[in-house]
Coordinates of C-alpha atoms in Angstrom, one line a residue:
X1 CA 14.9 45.4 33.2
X2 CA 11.6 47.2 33.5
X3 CA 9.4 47.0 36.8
X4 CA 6.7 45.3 35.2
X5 CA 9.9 42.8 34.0
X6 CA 10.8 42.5 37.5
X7 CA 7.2 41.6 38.4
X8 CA 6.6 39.1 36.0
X9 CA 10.1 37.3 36.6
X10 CA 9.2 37.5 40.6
X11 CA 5.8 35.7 40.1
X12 CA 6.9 33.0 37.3
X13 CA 10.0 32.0 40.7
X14 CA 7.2 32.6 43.4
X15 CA 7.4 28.8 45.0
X16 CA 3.9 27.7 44.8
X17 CA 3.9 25.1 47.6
X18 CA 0.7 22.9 48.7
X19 CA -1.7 24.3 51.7
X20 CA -1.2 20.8 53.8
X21 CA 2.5 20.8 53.4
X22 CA 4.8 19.4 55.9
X23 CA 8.2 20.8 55.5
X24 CA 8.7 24.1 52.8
X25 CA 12.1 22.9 51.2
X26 CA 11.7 20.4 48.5
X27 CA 14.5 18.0 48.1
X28 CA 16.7 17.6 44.7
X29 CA 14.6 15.2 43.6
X30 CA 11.6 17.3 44.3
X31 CA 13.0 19.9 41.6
X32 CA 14.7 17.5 39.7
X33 CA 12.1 15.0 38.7
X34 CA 9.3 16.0 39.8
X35 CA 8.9 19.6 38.2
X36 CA 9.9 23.2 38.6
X37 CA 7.8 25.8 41.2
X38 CA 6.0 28.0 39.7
X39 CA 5.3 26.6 36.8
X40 CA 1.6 26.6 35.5
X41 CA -0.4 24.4 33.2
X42 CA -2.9 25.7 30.9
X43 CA -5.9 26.2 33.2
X44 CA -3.8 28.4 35.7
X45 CA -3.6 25.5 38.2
X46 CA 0.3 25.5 39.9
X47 CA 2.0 22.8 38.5
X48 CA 4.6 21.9 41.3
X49 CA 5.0 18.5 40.5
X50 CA 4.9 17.4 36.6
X51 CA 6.7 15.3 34.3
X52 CA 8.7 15.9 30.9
X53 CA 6.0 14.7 28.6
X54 CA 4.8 16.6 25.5
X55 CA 1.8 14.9 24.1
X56 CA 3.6 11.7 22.9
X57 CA 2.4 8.2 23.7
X58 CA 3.6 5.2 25.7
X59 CA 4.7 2.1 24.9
X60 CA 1.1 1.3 26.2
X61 CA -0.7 3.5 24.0
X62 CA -1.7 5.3 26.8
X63 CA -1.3 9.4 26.1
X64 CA 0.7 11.6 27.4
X65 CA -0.7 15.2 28.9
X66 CA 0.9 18.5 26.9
X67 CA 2.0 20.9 29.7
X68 CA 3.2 24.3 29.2
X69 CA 6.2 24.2 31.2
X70 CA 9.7 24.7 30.0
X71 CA 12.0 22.0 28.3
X72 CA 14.9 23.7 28.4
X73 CA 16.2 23.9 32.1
X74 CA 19.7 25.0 33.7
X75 CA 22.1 22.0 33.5
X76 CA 22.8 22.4 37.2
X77 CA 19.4 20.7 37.4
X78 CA 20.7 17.4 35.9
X79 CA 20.4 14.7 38.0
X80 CA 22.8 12.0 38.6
X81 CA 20.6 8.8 38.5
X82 CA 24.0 6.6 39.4
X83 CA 24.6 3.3 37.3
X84 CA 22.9 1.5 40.3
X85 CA 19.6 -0.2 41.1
X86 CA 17.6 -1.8 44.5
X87 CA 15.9 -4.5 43.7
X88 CA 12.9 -3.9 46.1
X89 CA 10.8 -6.8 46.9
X90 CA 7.9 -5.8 48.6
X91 CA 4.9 -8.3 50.5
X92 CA 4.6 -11.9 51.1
X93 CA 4.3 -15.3 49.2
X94 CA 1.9 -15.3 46.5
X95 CA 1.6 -10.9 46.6
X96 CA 5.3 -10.6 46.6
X97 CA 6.2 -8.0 44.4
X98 CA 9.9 -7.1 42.3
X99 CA 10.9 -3.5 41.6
X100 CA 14.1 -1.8 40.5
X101 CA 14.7 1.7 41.4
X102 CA 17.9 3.8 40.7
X103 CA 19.3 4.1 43.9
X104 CA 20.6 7.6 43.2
X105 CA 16.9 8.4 43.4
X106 CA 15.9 6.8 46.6
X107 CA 18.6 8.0 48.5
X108 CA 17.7 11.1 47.1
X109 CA 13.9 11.1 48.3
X110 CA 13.5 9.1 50.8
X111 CA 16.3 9.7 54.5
X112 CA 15.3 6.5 55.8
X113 CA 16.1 4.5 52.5
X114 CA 18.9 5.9 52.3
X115 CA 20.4 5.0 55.7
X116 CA 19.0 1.5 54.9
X117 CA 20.7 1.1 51.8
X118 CA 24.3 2.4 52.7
X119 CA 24.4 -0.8 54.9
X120 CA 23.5 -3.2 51.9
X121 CA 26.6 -3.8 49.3
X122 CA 26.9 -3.9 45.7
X123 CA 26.7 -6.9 43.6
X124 CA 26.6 -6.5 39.6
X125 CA 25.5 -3.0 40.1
X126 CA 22.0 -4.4 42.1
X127 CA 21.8 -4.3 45.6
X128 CA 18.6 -6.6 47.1
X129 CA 16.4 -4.9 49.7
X130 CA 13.2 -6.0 51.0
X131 CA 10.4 -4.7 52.9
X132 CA 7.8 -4.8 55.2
X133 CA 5.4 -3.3 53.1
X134 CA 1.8 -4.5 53.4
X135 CA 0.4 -3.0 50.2
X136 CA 2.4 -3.7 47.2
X137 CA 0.1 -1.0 45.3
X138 CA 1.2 1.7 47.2
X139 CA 4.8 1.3 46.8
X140 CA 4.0 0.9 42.9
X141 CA 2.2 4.1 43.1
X142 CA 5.1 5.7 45.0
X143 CA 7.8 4.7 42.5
X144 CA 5.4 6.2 40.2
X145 CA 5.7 9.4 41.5
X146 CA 9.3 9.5 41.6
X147 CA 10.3 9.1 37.9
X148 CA 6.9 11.3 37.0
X149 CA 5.9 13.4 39.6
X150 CA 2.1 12.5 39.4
X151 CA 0.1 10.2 41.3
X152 CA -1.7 7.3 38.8
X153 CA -4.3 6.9 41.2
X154 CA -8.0 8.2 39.8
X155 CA -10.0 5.1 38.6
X156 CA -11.1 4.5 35.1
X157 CA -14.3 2.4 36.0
X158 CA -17.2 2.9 38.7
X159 CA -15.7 -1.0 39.7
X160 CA -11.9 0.7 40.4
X161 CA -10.3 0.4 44.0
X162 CA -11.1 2.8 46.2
X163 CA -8.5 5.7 45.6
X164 CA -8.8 7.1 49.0
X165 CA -7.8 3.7 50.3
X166 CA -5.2 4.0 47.8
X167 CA -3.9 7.7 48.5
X168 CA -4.0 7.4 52.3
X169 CA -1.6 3.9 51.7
X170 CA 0.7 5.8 49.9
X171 CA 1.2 8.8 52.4
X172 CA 1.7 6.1 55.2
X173 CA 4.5 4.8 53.1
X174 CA 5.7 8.1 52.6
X175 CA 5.7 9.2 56.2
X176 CA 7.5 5.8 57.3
X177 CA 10.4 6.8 54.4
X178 CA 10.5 10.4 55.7
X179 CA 9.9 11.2 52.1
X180 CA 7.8 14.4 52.7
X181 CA 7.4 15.7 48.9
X182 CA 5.6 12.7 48.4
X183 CA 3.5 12.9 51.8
X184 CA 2.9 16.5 50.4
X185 CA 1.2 15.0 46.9
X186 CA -0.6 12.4 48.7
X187 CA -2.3 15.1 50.6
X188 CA -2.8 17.3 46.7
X189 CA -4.2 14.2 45.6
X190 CA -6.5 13.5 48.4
X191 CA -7.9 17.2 48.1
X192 CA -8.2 16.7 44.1
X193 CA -10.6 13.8 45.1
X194 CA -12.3 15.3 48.1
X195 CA -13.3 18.6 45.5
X196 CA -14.5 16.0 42.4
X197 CA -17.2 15.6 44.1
X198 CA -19.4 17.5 42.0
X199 CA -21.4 19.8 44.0
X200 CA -22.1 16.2 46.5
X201 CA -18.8 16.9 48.5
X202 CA -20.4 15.9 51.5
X203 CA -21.1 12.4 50.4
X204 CA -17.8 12.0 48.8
X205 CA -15.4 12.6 51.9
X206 CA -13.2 10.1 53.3
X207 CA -14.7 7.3 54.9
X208 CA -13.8 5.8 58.6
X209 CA -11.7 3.3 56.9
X210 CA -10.1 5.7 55.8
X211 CA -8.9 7.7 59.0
X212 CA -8.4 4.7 60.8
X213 CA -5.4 4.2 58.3
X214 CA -4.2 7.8 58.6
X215 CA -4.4 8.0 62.6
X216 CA -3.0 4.1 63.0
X217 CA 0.0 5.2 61.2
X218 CA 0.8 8.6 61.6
X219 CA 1.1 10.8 65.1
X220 CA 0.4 14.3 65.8
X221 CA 1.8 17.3 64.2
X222 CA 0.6 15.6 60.9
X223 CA -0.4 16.9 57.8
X224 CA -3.2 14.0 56.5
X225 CA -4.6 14.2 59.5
X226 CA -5.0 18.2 59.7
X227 CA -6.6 18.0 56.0
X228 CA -9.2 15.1 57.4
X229 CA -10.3 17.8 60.1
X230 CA -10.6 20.0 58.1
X231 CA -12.8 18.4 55.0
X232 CA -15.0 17.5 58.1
X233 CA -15.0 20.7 59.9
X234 CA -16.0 22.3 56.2
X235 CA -18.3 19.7 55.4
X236 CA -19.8 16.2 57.1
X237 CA -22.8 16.0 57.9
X238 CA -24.3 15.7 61.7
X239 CA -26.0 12.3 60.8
X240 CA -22.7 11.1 59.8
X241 CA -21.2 11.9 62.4
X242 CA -23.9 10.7 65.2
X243 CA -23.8 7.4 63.3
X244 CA -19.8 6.9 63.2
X245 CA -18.7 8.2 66.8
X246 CA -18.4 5.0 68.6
X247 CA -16.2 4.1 66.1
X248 CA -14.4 6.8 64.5
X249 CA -10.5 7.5 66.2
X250 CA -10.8 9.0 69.4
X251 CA -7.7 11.7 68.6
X252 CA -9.5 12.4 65.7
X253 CA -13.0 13.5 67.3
X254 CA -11.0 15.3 69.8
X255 CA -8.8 17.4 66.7
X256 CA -12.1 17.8 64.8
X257 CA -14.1 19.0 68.4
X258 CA -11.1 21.8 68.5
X259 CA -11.0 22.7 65.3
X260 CA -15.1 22.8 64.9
X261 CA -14.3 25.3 67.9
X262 CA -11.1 27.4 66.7
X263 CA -13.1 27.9 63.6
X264 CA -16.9 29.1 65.1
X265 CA -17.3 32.2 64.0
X266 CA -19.2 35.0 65.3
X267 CA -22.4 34.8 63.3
X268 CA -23.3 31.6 64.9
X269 CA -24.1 33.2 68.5
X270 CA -28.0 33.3 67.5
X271 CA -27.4 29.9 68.5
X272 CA -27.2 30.0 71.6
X273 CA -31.2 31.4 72.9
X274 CA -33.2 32.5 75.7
X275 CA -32.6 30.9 78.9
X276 CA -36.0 29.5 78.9
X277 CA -34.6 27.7 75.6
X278 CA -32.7 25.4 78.4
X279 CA -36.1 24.8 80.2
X280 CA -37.8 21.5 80.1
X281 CA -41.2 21.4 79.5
X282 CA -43.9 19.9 82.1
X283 CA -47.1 18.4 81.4
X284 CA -50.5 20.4 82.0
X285 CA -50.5 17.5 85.2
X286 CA -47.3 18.2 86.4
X287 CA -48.4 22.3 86.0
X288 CA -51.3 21.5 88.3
X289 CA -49.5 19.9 90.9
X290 CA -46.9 22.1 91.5
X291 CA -49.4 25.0 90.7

């Protein structure tokens, strides 16, 4: 095989892994269902996480996307989905919610399901699991992602939910089922937004509402909350901030103090002036007096 071979077949296996990661291994079902590293889609972009879809339509008339990524894989990438489902019931009363997922899959994804569900037994191929879920939604948008690989989240209508709401839900549920893959796209996806901004991203950022989820339900090392520091380091605005500190999360003011600090750089020390900049100004009266 030639060098320049040897190059290209390097850079097509080159594991293209998000910037606000957690972990760098992806599980089976990472590379099984959700896409192979490496790949690209048409505009360059990596495509770590795609489905096997080729332009066709759903039973919903919705259409497909056409990716360039390869349909043909080895056969030691097969994976088993098992002849058995959960039937996941998720919320309370009148917002209770049913889903079946192959349990093969969640065992697969999530360590925490899986230790869960090797304590429930089998009855006609279903076993029953319910949880403490307080957004149905996000658990619909998780299950999503694991037959797919994408995230169904962007709205359709200026009247949609708020899909930071919705994105920072889903990476809570992801970080309670220890299911990093997933945290890792909630964190794509909440970058995607944060850069649609169209040239406005400073009005567009994540709201208070929106950290106060992340920082309620996550602790420190943590990847959501590094990427909220740092669309804020990059980009809020002072007025924001001056308006929101009373109630914006106190670990966060303190990360984003550090990191405003870690990342100062050296063209900024015009800042600091003249020590008579620090001087407080008297009045012509208070001049005469002391004169």
């Amino acid at each position: 095989m030639s060098d320049k071979g040897s190059e290209d077949q390097a850079k097509l296996a080159k594991d293209t892994r998000p910037t606000y990661s957690s972990i760098d291994e992806p599980s089976v079902a990472d590379l099984i269902v959700r896409g192979m590293p490496g790949l690209r889609i048409s505009d360059g972009r990596p495509a770590s996480a795609q489905p096997n879809r080729s332009g066709r339509k759903t039973a919903r008339g919705s259409k497909l996307n056409v990716l360039s990524r390869a349909i043909r894989v080895p056969e030691t990438l097969a994976i088993d989905f098992g002849d058995t489902f959960v039937v996941v019931q998720i919320g309370q009363s009148d917002h209770r919610r049913t889903f079946a997922v192959h349990e093969n899959l969640l065992c697969a994804s999530s360590p925490q399901l899986k230790k869960r569900l090797r304590e429930i037994p089998v009855e006609h191929n279903q076993k029953q699991l319910s949880l403490d879920c307080p957004d149905p939604g996000a658990f619909a948008l998780y299950v999503q992602y694991l037959y797919t690989g994408q995230i169904p989240s962007k709205p359709t209508s200026v009247t949609a939910s708020n899909e930071y709401t919705t994105l920072c839900k889903l990476y809570i549920l992801a970080y309670d089922f220890e299911d990093i893959p997933a945290q890792n796209a909630a964190c794509d996806a909440t970058y995607a937004k944060a850069m649609e901004s169209n040239g406005d991203i400073q009005n567009s950022l994540p709201q208070r509402e929106h950290i106060d989820i992340i920082y309620s339900g996550t602790s420190s090392p943590c990847a959501a909350r590094r990427l909220l520091v740092d669309l804020y380091t990059a980009y809020a605005k002072d007025e924001w901030l001056s308006t929101h500190t009373e109630t914006l999360p106190q670990q966060f003011m303190g990360e984003l103090a550090l990191n405003l600090m870690k990342h100062r750089a050296a063209w900024l020390s015009h800042i600091i002036g003249s020590k008579e900049q620090y001087h407080k100004n008297m009045s012509s009266e208070q001049m005469f007096q002391t004169g």
